[in-house]
XYZ file of C-alpha atoms in Angstrom:
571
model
C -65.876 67.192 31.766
C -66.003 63.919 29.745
C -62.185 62.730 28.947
C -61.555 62.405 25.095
C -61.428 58.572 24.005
C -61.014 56.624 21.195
C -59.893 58.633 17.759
C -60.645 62.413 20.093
C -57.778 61.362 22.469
C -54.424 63.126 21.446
C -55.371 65.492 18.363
C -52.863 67.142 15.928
C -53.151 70.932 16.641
C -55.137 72.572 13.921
C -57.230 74.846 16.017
C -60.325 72.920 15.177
C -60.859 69.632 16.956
C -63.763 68.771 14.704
C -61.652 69.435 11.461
C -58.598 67.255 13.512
C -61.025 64.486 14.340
C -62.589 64.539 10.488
C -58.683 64.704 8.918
C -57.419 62.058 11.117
C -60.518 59.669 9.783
C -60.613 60.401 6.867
C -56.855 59.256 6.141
C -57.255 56.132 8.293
C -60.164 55.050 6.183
C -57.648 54.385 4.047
C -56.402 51.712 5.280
C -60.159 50.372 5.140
C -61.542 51.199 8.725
C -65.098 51.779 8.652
C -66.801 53.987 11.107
C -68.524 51.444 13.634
C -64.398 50.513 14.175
C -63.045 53.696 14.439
C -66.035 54.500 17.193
C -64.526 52.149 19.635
C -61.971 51.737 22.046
C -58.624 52.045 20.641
C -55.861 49.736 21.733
C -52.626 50.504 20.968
C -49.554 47.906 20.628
C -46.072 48.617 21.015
C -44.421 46.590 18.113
C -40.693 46.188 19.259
C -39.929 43.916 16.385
C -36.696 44.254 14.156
C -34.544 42.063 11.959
C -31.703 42.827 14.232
C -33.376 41.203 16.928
C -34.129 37.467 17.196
C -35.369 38.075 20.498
C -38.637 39.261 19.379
C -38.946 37.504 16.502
C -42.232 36.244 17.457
C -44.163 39.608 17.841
C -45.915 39.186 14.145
C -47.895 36.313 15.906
C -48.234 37.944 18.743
C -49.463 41.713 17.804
C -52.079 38.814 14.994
C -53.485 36.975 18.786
C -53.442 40.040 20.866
C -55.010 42.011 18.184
C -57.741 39.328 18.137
C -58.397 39.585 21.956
C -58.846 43.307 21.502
C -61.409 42.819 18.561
C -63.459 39.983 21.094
C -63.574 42.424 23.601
C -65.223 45.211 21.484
C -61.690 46.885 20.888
C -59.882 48.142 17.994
C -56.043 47.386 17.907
C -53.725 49.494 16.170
C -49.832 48.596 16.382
C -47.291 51.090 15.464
C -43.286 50.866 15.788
C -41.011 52.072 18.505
C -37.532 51.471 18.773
C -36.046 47.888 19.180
C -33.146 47.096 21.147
C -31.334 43.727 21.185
C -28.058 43.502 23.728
C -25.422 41.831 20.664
C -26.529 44.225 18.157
C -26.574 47.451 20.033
C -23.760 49.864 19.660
C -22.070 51.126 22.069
C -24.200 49.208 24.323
C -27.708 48.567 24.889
C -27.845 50.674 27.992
C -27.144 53.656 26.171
C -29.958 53.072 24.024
C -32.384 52.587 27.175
C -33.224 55.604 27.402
C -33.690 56.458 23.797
C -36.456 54.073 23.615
C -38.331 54.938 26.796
C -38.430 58.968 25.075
C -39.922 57.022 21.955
C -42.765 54.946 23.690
C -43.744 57.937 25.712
C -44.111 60.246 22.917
C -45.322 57.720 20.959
C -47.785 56.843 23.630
C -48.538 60.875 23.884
C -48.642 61.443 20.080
C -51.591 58.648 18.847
C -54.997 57.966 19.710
C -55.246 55.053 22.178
C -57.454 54.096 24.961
C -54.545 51.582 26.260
C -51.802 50.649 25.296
C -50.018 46.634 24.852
C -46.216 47.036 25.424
C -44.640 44.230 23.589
C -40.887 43.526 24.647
C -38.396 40.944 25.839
C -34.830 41.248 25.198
C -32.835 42.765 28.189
C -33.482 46.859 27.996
C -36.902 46.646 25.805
C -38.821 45.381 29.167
C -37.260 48.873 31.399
C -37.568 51.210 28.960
C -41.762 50.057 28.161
C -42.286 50.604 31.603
C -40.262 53.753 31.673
C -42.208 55.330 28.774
C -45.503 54.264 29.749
C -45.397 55.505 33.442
C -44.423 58.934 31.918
C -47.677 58.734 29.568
C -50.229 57.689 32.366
C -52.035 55.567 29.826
C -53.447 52.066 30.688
C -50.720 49.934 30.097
C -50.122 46.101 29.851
C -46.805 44.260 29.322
C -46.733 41.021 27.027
C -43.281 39.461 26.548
C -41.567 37.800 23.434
C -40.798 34.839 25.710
C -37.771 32.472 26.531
C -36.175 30.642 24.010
C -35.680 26.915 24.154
C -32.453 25.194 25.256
C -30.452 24.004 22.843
C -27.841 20.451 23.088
C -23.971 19.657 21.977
C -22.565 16.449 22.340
C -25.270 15.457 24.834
C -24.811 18.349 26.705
C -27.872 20.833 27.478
C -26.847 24.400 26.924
C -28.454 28.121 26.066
C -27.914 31.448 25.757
C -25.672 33.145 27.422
C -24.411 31.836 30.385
C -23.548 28.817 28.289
C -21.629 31.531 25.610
C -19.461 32.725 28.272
C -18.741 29.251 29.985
C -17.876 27.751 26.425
C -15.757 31.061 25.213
C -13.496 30.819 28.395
C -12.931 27.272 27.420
C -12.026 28.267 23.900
C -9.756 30.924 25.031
C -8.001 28.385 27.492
C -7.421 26.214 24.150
C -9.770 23.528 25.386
C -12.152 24.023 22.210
C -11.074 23.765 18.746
C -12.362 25.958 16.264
C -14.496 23.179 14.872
C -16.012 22.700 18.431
C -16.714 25.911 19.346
C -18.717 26.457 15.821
C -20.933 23.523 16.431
C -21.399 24.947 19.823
C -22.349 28.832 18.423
C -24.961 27.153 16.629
C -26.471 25.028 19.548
C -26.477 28.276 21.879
C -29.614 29.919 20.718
C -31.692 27.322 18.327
C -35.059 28.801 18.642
C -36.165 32.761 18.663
C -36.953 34.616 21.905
C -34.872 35.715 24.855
C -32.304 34.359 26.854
C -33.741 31.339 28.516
C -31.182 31.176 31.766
C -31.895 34.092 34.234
C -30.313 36.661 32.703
C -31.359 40.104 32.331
C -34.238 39.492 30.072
C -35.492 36.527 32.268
C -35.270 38.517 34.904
C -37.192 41.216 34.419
C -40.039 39.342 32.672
C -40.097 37.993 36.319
C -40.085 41.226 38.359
C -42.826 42.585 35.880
C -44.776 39.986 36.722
C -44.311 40.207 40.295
C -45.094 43.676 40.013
C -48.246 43.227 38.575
C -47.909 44.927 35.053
C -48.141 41.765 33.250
C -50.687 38.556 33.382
C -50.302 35.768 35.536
C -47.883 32.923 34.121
C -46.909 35.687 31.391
C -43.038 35.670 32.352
C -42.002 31.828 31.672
C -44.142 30.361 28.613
C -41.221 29.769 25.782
C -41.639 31.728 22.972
C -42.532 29.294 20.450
C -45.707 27.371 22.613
C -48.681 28.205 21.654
C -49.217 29.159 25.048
C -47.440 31.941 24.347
C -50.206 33.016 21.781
C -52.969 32.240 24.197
C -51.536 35.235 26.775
C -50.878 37.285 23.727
C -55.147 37.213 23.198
C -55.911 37.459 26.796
C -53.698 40.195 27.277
C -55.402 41.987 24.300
C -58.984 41.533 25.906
C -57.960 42.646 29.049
C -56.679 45.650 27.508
C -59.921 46.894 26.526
C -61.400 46.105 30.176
C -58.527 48.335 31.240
C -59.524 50.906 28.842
C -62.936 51.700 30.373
C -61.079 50.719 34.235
C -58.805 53.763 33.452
C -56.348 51.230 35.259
C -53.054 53.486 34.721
C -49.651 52.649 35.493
C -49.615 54.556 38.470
C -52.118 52.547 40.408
C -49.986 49.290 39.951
C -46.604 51.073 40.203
C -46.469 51.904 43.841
C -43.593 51.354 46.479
C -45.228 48.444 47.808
C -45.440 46.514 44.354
C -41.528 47.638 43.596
C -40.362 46.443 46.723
C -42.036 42.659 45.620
C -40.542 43.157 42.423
C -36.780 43.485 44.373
C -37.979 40.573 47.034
C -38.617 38.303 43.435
C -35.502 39.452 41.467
C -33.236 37.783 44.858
C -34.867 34.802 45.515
C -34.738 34.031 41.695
C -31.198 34.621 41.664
C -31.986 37.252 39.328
C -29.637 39.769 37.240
C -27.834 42.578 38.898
C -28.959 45.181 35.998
C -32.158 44.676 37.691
C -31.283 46.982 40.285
C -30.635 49.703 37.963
C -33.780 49.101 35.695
C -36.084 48.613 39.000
C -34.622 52.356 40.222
C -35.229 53.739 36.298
C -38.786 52.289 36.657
C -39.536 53.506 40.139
C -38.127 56.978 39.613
C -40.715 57.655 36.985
C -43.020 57.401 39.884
C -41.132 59.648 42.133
C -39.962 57.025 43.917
C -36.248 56.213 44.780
C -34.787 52.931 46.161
C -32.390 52.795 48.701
C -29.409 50.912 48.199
C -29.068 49.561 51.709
C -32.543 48.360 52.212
C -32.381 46.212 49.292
C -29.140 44.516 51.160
C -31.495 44.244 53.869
C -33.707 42.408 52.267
C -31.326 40.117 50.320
C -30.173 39.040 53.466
C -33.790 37.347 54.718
C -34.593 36.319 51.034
C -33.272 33.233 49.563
C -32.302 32.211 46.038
C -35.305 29.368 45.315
C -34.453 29.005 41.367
C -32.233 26.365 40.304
C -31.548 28.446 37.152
C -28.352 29.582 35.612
C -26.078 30.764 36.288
C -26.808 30.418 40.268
C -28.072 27.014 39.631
C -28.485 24.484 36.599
C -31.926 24.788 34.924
C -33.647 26.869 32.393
C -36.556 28.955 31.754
C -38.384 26.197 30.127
C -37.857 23.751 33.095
C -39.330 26.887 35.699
C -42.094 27.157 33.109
C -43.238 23.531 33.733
C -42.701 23.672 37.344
C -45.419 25.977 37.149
C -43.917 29.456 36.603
C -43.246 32.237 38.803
C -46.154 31.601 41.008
C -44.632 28.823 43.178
C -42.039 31.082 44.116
C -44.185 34.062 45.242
C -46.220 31.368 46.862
C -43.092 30.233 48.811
C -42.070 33.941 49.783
C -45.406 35.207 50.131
C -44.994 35.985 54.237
C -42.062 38.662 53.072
C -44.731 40.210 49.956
C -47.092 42.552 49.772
C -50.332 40.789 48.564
C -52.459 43.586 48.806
C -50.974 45.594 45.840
C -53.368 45.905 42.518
C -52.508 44.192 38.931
C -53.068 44.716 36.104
C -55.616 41.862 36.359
C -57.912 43.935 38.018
C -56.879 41.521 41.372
C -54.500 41.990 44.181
C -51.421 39.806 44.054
C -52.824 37.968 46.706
C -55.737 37.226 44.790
C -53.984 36.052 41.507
C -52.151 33.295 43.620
C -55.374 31.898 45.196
C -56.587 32.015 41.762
C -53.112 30.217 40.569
C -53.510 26.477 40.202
C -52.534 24.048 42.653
C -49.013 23.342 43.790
C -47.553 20.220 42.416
C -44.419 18.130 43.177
C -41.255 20.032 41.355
C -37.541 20.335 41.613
C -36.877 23.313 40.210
C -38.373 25.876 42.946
C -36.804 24.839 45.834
C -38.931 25.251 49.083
C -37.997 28.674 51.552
C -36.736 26.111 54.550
C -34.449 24.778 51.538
C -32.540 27.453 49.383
C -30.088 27.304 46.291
C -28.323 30.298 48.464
C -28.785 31.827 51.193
C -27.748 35.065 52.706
C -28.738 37.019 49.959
C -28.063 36.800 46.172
C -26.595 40.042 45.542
C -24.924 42.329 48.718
C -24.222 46.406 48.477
C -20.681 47.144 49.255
C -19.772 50.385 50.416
C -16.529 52.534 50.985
C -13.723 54.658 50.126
C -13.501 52.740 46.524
C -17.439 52.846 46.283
C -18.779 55.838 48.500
C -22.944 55.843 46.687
C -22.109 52.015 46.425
C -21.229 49.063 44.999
C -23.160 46.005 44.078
C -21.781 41.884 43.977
C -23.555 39.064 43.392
C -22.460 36.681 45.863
C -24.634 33.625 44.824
C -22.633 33.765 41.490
C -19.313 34.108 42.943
C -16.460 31.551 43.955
C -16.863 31.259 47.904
C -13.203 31.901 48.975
C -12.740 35.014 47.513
C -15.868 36.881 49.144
C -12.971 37.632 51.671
C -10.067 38.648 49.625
C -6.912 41.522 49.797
C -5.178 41.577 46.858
C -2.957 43.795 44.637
C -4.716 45.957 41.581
C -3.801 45.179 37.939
C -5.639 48.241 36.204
C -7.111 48.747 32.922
C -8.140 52.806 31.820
C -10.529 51.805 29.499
C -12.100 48.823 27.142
C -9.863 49.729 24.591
C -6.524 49.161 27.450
C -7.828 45.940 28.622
C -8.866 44.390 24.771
C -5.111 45.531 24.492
C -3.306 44.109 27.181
C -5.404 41.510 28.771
C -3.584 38.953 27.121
C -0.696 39.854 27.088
C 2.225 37.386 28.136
C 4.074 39.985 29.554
C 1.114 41.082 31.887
C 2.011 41.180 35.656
C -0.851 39.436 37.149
C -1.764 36.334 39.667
C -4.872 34.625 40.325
C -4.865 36.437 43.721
C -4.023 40.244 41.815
C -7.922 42.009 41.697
C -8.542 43.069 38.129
C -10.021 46.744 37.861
C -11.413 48.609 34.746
C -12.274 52.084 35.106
C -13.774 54.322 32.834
C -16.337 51.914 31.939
C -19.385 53.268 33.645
C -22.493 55.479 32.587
C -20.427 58.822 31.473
C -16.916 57.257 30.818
C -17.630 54.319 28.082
C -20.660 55.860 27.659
C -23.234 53.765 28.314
C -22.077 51.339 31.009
C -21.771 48.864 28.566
C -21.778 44.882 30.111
C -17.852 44.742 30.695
C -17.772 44.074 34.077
C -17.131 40.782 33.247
C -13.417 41.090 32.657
C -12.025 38.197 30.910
C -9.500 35.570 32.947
C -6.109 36.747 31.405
C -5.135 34.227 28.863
C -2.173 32.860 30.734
C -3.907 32.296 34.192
C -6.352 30.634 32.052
C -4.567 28.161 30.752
C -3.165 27.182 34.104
C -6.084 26.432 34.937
C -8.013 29.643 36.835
C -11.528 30.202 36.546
C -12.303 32.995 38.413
C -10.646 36.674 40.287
C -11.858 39.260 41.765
C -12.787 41.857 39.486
C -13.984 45.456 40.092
C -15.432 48.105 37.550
C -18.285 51.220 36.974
C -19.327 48.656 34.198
C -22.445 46.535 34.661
C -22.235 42.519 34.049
C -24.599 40.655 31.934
C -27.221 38.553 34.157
C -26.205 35.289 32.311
C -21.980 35.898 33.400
C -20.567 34.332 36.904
C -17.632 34.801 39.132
C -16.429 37.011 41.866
C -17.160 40.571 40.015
C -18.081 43.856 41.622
C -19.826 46.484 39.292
C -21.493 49.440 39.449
C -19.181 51.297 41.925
C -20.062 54.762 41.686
C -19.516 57.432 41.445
C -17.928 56.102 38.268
C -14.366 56.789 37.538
C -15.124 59.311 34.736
C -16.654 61.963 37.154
C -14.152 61.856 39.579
C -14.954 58.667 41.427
C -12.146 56.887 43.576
C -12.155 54.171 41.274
C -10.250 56.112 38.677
C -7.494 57.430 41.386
C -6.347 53.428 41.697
C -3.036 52.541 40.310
C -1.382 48.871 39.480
C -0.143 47.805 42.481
C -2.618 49.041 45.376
C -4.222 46.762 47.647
C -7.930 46.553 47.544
C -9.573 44.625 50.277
C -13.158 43.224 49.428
C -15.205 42.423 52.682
C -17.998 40.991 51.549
C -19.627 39.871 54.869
C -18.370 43.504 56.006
C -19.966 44.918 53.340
C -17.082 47.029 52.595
C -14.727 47.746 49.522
C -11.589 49.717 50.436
C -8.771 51.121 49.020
C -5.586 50.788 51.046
C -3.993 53.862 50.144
C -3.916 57.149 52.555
C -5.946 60.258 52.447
C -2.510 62.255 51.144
C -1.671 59.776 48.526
C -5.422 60.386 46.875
C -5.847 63.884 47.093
C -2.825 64.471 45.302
C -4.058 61.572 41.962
C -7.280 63.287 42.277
C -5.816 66.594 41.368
C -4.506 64.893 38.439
C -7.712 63.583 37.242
C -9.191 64.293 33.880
C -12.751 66.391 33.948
C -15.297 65.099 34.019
C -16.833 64.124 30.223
C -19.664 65.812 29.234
C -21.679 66.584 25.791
C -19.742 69.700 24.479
C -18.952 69.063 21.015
C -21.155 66.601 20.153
C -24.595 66.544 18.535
C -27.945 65.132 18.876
C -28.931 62.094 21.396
C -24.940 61.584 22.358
C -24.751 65.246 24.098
C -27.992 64.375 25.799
C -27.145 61.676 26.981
C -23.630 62.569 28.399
C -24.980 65.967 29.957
C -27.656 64.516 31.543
C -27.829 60.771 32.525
C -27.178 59.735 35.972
C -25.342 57.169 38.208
C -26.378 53.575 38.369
C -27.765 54.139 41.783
C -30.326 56.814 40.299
C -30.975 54.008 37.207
C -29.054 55.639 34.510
C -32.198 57.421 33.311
C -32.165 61.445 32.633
C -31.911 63.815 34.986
C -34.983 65.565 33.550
C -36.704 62.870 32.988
C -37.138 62.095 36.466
C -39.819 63.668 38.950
C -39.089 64.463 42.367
C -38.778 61.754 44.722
C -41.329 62.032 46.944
C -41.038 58.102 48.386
C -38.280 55.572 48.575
C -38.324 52.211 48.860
C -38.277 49.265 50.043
């Protein structure tokens, strides 16, 4: 039997697909389709744009170019609107909202006639949740980012978005900013639309979609303004009709093999740590789960090769004119999988030999030669994390990788907003800050809090970094000695909520360990005091979903339901 395409695919139920077919034409004709149009491959585009988000600011011009690609190719394109998310502007925190959008594009996806489908995305949870929603729709699907924005400069000095925010915010909380400084500075930190252009979150996984072959070649690291940028948008759109008649789905380029690249790409670029969380989302649409101590190791034979921040000093723009991502899968090719399809049509392997020619650059440095090495991110384990904990050591301070110190605690956001700066707070730079509460269930939405400030007065004598712990995640633009994602979180029970002020907490980094010096007796007995475990009753709509079914970080924070069973894990 002959699979439905074009304006057949997806009918509303009437009983009577000719009547559906003859409705649904006649009220697109409207909007002055003729029929040789409406007889050819359909091409849906995901537009993510919103005036909330300057992030994807760009998408008019892109949906205009990739729209034209579709109609050279013999395609009709037809955007529609999903939900946007952009990290400052999402309440309670963009995380929450992951989710929300990946049930949108699928459905949306489901709902409407389209032979293929262009996901259009870019700032930090848009990328995840595209993927998310189109591996759950099993349509041919290509990814087409907004694109990094430029670097902006104060007072001679090059800075962006965000690692530059937080660097410049600690300063102006330590009083070495006025107010007049750290205005001209707010309006320096983002002068051009598109997303984050250090290798944050967004960067990030622009760079581990490419790498995992959902997106075109040199599609991660053209700014957002270049006209370059317009060029992929029409390519992408003409090779969305050629995946149309492929039947290229999702599920041919999503396999364990091209995941596991994705992780190998995400360390040696130094990359964000929510990647690990929207990698397992991604993944466990597949059936496919990742295990938490195969990815440490990995990290510990792949090397950071991006001189980005906040591991190193560049921006996106300078890795787009060292060529892009492909120098850096050329570099760790011996430790990829090269044999794994793309959306392209080509293995991996076969987009790189395709790549242009290497060319003298600083900014990728060569394997042999690393920014860091060792492994950008390790996975801590025990009696404070017992599923795991994740730190990125090629972000941290050195010295306190190794570090026993006594626990200042915080129950919630709201308690450390309170007290953090406090004069009367008893805390030392060598006192290990701790937020609980903060993770998937407790805040909800594991909001980007892992990054607990420097308390005022340590500040202004000068520290710059602690050891912090939390369930919370931490943006991929923030630095320092921070451990995050320690499940299970604190809200369901997890030893992170049974620490007081006081305890010692002993991070092993090289150990791999994260313990809790306090006996068996002592927590058994706070345990028994611990609140239960939050869940959706007495609440409405998306909030009681989301609290009576989302998971731990490990699992990616996606719904339980949502999720097939895992049938492979990687890497």
């Amino acid at each position: 039997m002959t699979k439905s395409v074009g304006m057949r695919r997806n009918l509303a139920g009437y009983g009577d697909a000719g009547f559906s077919v003859f409705l649904r034409k006649a009220f697109i004709k409207a909007l002055g389709y003729t029929d040789d149009a409406l007889d050819r491959p359909i091409i849906g585009i995901v537009d993510t744009d919103s005036g909330y988000n300057a992030c994807h600011r760009n998408l008019p011009d892109l949906i205009e170019a990739a729209s034209r690609g579709v109609m050279l190719a013999g395609g009709i394109p037809i955007p529609f609107p999903v939900i946007s998310i952009q990290e400052s502007f999402a309440h309670p925190t963009s995380m929450y909202l992951r989710n929300l959008m990946a049930m949108d594009v699928e459905e949306m996806i489901r709902a409407q006639p389209m032979d293929a489908v262009i996901l259009l995305g870019g700032c930090d949870k848009t990328v995840p949740a595209l993927i998310m929603g189109a591996a759950s729709a099993w349509v041919p699907a290509i990814l087409l980012v907004s694109g990094p924005m430029l670097a902006g400069s104060w007072r001679g000095e090059r800075l962006g978005a965000c690692t530059d925010c937080r660097r410049f915010w600690g300063r102006y909380r330590a009083g070495d900013l006025t107010d007049q400084q750290i205005a001209e500075v707010n309006s320096e930190l983002a002068p051009t639309v598109g997303f984050c252009g250090v290798m944050g979150t967004a960067s990030t996984m622009a760079l581990a979609t490419e790498a995992l072959g959902m997106m075109l070649p040199g599609g991660a690291c053209v700014p957002a303004v270049h006209g370059e940028r317009r060029r992929l948008a029409e390519l992408t759109g003409t090779r969305a009709v050629a995946m149309a008649a492929e039947r290229l789905t999702p599920d041919q380029i999503l396999t364990p093999a091209a995941f596991t690249n994705a992780l190998r790409t995400v360390l040696a670029a130094g990359g964000s740590t929510n990647a690990l969380i929207h990698l397992a989302a991604m993944a466990g649409r597949l059936g496919i789960g990742i295990d938490l101590d195969g990815i440490d190791r990995i990290a510990r034979e792949t090397p950071v090769l991006i001189d980005l921040k906040p591991t190193g000093q560049g921006y996106m723009e300078d890795l787009y004119h060292a060529g892009g991502l492909v120098p850096m899968l050329r570099e760790i090719a011996p430790l990829l999988d090269l044999s794994c399809l793309t959306v392209t049509g080509r293995t991996l392997g076969e987009n790189l030999d395709a790549a242009p020619p290497p060319f003298p650059q600083s900014v990728i440095r060569p394997f042999a030669d690393p920014i860091f090495s060792g492994g950008a991110m390790a996975v801590l384990r025990g009696n404070l994390a017992p599923h795991g904990a994740i730190i990125k050591q090629a972000a941290a301070t050195p010295s306190l990788l190794q570090h026993t110190g006594r626990a200042v605690v915080f129950k919630s956001l709201a308690d450390l907003a309170a007290r953090i700066d406090d004069p009367a707070l008893d805390v030392t730079p060598d006192d290990v800050l701790v937020m609980q509460n903060a993770g998937p269930k407790g805040a909800p939405g594991m909001p980007e809090a892992g990054y607990i400030p420097i308390p005022k007065k340590l500040l202004q004598q000068g520290v710059k970094d602690m050891v912090r712990i939390s369930d919370a995640r931490m943006s991929g633009t923030a630095f320092g000695t921070i451990v995050l994602h320690v499940s299970p979180e604190s809200a369901i029970g997890g030893p992170l909520g049974l620490v007081r002020d006081g305890d010692n907490i002993r991070l092993d980094t090289a150990g791999r360990t994260l313990s809790l010096e306090v006996d068996d007796a002592t927590l058994a007995a706070r345990a028994a005091e611990q609140p239960p475990t939050p869940t959706g009753e007495g609440r409405r709509g998306y909030a009681k979903l989301y609290l009576d079914t989302v998971t731990q970080a490990e699992r990616g924070c996606d719904f339980d339901f949502a999720i097939p069973p895992i049938t492979r894990t990687i890497p």
